[in-house]
CSV table of C-alpha atoms in Angstrom, one decimal:
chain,number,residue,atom,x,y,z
A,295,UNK,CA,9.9,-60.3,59.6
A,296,UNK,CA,12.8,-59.4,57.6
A,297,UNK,CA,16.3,-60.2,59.0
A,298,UNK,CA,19.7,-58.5,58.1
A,299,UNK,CA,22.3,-60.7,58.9
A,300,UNK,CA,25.8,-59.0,59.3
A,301,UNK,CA,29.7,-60.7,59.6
A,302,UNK,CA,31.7,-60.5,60.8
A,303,UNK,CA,31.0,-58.8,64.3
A,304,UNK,CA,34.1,-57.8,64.8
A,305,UNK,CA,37.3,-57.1,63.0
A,306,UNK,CA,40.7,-55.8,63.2
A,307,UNK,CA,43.5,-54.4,61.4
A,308,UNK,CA,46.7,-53.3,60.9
A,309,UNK,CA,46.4,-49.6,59.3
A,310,UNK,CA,46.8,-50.0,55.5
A,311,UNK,CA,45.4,-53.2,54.9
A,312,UNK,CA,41.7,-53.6,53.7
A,313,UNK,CA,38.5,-54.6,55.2
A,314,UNK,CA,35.1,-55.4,54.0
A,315,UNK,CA,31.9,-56.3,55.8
A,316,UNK,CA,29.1,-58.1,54.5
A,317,UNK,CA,25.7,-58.0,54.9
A,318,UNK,CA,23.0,-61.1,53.6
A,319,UNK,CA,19.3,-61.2,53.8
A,320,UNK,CA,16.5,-64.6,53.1
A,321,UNK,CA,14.6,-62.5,51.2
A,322,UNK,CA,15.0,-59.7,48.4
A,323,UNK,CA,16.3,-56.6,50.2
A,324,UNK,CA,14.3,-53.7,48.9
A,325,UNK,CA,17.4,-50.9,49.8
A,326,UNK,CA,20.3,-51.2,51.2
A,327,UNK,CA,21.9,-48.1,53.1
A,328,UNK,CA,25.4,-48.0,55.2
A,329,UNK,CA,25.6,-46.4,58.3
A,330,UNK,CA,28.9,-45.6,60.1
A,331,UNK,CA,29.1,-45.2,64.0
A,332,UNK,CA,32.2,-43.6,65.7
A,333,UNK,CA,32.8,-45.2,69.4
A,334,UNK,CA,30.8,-42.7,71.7
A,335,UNK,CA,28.6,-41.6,68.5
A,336,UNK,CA,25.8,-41.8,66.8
A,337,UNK,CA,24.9,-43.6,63.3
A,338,UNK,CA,25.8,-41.4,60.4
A,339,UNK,CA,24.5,-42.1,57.1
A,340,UNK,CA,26.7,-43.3,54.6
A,341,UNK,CA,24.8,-44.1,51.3
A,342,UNK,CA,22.4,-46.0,49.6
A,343,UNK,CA,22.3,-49.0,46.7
A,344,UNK,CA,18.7,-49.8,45.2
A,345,UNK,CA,19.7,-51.2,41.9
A,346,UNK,CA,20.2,-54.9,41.9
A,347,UNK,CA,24.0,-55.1,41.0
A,348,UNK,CA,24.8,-51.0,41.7
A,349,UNK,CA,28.2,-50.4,42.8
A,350,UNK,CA,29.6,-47.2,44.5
A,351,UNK,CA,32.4,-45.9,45.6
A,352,UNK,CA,33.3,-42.8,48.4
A,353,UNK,CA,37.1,-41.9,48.0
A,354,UNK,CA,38.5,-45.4,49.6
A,355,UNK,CA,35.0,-47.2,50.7
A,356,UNK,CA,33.2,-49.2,47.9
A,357,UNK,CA,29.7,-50.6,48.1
A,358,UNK,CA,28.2,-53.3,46.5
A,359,UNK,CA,24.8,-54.1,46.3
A,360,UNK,CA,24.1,-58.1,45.1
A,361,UNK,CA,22.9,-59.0,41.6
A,362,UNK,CA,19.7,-61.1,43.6
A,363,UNK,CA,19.4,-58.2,45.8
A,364,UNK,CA,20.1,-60.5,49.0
A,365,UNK,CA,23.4,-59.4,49.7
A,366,UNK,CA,25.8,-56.1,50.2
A,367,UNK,CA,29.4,-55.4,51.1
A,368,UNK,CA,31.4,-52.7,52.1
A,369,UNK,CA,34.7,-52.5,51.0
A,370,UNK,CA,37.7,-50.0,52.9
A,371,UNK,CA,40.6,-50.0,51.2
A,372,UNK,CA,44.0,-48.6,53.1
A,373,UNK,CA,42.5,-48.3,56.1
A,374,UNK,CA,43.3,-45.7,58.6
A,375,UNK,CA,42.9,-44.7,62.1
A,376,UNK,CA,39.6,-42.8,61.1
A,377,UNK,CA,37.8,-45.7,60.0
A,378,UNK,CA,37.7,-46.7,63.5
A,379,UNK,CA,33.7,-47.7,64.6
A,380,UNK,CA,31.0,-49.5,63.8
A,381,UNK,CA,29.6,-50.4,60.7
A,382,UNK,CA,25.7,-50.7,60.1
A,383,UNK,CA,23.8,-52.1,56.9
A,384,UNK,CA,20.1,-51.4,57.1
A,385,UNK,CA,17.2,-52.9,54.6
A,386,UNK,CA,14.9,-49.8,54.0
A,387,UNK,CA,11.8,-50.6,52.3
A,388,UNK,CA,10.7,-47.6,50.9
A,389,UNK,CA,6.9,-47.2,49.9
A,390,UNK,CA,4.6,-46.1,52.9
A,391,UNK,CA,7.3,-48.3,54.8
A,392,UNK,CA,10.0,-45.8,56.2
A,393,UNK,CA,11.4,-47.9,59.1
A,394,UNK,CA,15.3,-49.4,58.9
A,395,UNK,CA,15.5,-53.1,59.2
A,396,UNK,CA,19.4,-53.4,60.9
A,397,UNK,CA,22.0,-55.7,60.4
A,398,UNK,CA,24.2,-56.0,63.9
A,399,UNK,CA,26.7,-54.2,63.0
A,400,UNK,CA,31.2,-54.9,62.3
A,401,UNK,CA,33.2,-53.1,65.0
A,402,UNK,CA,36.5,-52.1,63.1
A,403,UNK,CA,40.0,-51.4,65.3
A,404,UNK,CA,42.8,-50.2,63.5
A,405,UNK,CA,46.0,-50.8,64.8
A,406,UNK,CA,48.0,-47.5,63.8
B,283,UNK,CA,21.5,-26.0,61.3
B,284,UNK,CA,21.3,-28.0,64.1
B,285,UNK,CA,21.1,-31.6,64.5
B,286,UNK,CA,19.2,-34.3,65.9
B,287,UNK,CA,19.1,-33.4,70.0
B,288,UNK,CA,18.4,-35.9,72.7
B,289,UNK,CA,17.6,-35.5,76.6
B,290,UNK,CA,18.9,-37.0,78.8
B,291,UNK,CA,22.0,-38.4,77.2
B,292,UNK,CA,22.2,-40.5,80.4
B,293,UNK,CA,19.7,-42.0,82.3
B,294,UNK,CA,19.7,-44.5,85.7
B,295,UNK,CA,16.3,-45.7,87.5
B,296,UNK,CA,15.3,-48.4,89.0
B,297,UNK,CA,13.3,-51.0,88.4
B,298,UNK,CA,9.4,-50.0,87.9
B,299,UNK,CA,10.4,-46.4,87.9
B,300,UNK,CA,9.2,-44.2,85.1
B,301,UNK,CA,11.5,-42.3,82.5
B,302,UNK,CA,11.1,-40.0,80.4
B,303,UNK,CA,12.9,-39.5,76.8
B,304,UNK,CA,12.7,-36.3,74.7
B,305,UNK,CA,13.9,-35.8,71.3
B,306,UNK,CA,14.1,-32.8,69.5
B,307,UNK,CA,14.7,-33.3,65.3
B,308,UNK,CA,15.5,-30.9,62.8
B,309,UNK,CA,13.6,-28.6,62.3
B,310,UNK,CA,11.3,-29.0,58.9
B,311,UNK,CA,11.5,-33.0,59.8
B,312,UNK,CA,8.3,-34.3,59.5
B,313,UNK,CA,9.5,-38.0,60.1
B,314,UNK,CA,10.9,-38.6,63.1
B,315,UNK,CA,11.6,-42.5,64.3
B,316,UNK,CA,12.8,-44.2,67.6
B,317,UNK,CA,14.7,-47.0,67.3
B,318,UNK,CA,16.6,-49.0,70.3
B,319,UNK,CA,19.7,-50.6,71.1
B,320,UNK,CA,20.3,-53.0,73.5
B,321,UNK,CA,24.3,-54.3,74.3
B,322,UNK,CA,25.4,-56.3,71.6
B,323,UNK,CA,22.7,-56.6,69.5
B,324,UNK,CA,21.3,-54.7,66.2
B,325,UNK,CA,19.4,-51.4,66.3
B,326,UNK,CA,15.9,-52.1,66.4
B,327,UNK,CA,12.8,-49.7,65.0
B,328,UNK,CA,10.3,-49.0,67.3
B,329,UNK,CA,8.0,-46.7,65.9
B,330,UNK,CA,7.7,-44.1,63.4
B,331,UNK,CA,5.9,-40.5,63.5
B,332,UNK,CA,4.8,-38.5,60.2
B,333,UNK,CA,4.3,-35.4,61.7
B,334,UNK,CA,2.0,-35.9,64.9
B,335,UNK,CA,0.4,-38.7,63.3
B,336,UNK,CA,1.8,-42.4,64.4
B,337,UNK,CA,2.7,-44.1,61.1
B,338,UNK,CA,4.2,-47.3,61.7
B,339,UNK,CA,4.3,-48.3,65.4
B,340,UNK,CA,5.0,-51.8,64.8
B,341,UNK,CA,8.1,-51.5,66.7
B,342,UNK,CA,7.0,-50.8,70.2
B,343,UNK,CA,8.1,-53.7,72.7
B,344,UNK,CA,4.7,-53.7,74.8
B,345,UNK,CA,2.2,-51.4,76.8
B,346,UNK,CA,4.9,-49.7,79.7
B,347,UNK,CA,6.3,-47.6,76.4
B,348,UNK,CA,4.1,-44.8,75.4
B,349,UNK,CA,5.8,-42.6,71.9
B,350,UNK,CA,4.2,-39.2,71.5
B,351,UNK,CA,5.1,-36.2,69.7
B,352,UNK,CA,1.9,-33.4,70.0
B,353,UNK,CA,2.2,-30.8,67.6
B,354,UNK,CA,4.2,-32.2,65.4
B,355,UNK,CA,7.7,-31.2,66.3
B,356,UNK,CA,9.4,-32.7,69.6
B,357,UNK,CA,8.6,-36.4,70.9
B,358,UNK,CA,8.9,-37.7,74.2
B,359,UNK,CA,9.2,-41.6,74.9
B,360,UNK,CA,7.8,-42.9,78.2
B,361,UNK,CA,8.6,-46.6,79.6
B,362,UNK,CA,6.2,-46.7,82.8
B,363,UNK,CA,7.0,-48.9,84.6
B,364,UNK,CA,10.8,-49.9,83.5
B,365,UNK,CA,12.3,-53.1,83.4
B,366,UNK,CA,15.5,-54.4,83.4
B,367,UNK,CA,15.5,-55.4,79.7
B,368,UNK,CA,14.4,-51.6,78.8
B,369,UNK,CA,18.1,-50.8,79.4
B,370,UNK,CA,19.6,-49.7,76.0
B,371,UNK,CA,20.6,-46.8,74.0
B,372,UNK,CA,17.8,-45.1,72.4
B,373,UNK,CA,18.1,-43.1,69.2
B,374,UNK,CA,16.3,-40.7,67.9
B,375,UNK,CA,16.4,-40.1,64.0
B,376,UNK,CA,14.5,-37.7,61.6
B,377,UNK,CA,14.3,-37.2,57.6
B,378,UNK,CA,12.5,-34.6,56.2
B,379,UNK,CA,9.2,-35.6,53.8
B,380,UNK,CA,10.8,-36.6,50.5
B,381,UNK,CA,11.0,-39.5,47.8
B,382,UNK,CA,9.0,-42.8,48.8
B,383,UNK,CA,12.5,-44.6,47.5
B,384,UNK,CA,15.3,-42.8,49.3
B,385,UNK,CA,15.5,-42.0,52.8
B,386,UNK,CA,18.2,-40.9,55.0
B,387,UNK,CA,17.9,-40.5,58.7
B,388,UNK,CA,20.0,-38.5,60.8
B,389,UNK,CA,20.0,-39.8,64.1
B,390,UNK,CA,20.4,-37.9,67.4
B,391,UNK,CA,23.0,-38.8,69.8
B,392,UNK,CA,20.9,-41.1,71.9
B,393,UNK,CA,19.8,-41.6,75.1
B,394,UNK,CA,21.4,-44.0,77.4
B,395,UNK,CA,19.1,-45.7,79.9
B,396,UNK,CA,20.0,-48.0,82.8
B,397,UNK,CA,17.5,-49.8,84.5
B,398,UNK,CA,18.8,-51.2,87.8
């Protein structure tokens, strides 16, 4: 079945410098969505790309969805204390098919 | 309005006992979708409920788990008899019915089980 890869698993920073997860698939991802997770928490979603390409931004995250639709990234920049947790991408296929294919996640610490 | 709720938030049995999981979605949902996390791996789907009406149960690990959700509104997930590997967080997550291309779930808080 389809497989969401996801680096790197873990990652930390000093507060006000960047960070960026990436996500890569085998096969054509159909959707991409972001999820964030705060330790103790539960998934919130973020957004979601669809066009091959599509670029999005939310204040200082950016999202970027691959021109061959087999890769995404998210992009923090500045990061702060509140950016602390984990970051999920998930393939969603859409159609009849509603169920969220996970990558395994980047744990981000930020070192105030 | 009121989120995604999930009973118990905490959970340790033993080995071969049987648990119990409820989730409660918002109200209106008509999807509503277990997924599972073990320690240290991804999130994985188990199954997916349109309604009262199993859609995609593709998910479900074996036989000992048993999803339903009668009447359309609150589900309850069963592992009979537990094993050590159940342990895991389980999340619940609903979206209401809406476009075939977009779908966001909001997921409950989870439901931490420990099988000893």
């Amino acid at each position: 079945g389809q497989q969401v890869m996801q680096i790197p698993q873990y990652q930390h920073v000093q507060e006000g410098e960047d960070f960026t997860t990436y996500c890569n698939s085998s096969t054509t991802l159909s959707n991409i969505q972001w999820y964030k997770q705060r330790p103790g928490g539960h998934p919130v979603f973020l957004i979601q790309l669809v066009k091959s390409g599509e670029v999005k931004k939310q204040k200082r995250l950016t999202f970027q969805f691959g021109e061959a639709k087999k890769n995404s990234s998210l992009h923090i920049t500045a990061t702060q204390t509140t950016d602390v947790g984990t970051y999920f991408c998930a393939d969603f296929s859409g159609g009849s098919n509603y169920k969220l294919t996970f990558g395994k996640g980047t744990l981000l610490t930020v070192n105030p | 309005e009121a989120g995604v709720t999930q009973f118990p938030s905490h959970s340790v049995i033993e080995k071969g006992q049987t648990v119990t999981l409820r989730c409660d979605p918002i109200s209106g949902h008509d999807n509503l979708y277990w997924y599972r996390r073990v320690m240290g791996k991804e999130i994985k789907f188990l199954l997916h409920f349109v309604k009262e009406s199993k859609q995609d149960e593709s998910g479900m690990p074996n036989n000992r788990f048993l999803a339903e959700r009668t009447g359309g509104t609150y589900s309850t997930l069963k592992v009979q008899p537990a094993e050590l590997e159940d342990s895991g967080v389980y999340f619940c997550a609903s979206s209401p019915q809406g476009s075939l291309h977009y779908n966001e779930q909001f997921f409950g808080p989870g439901t931490r089980l420990t099988v000893l």
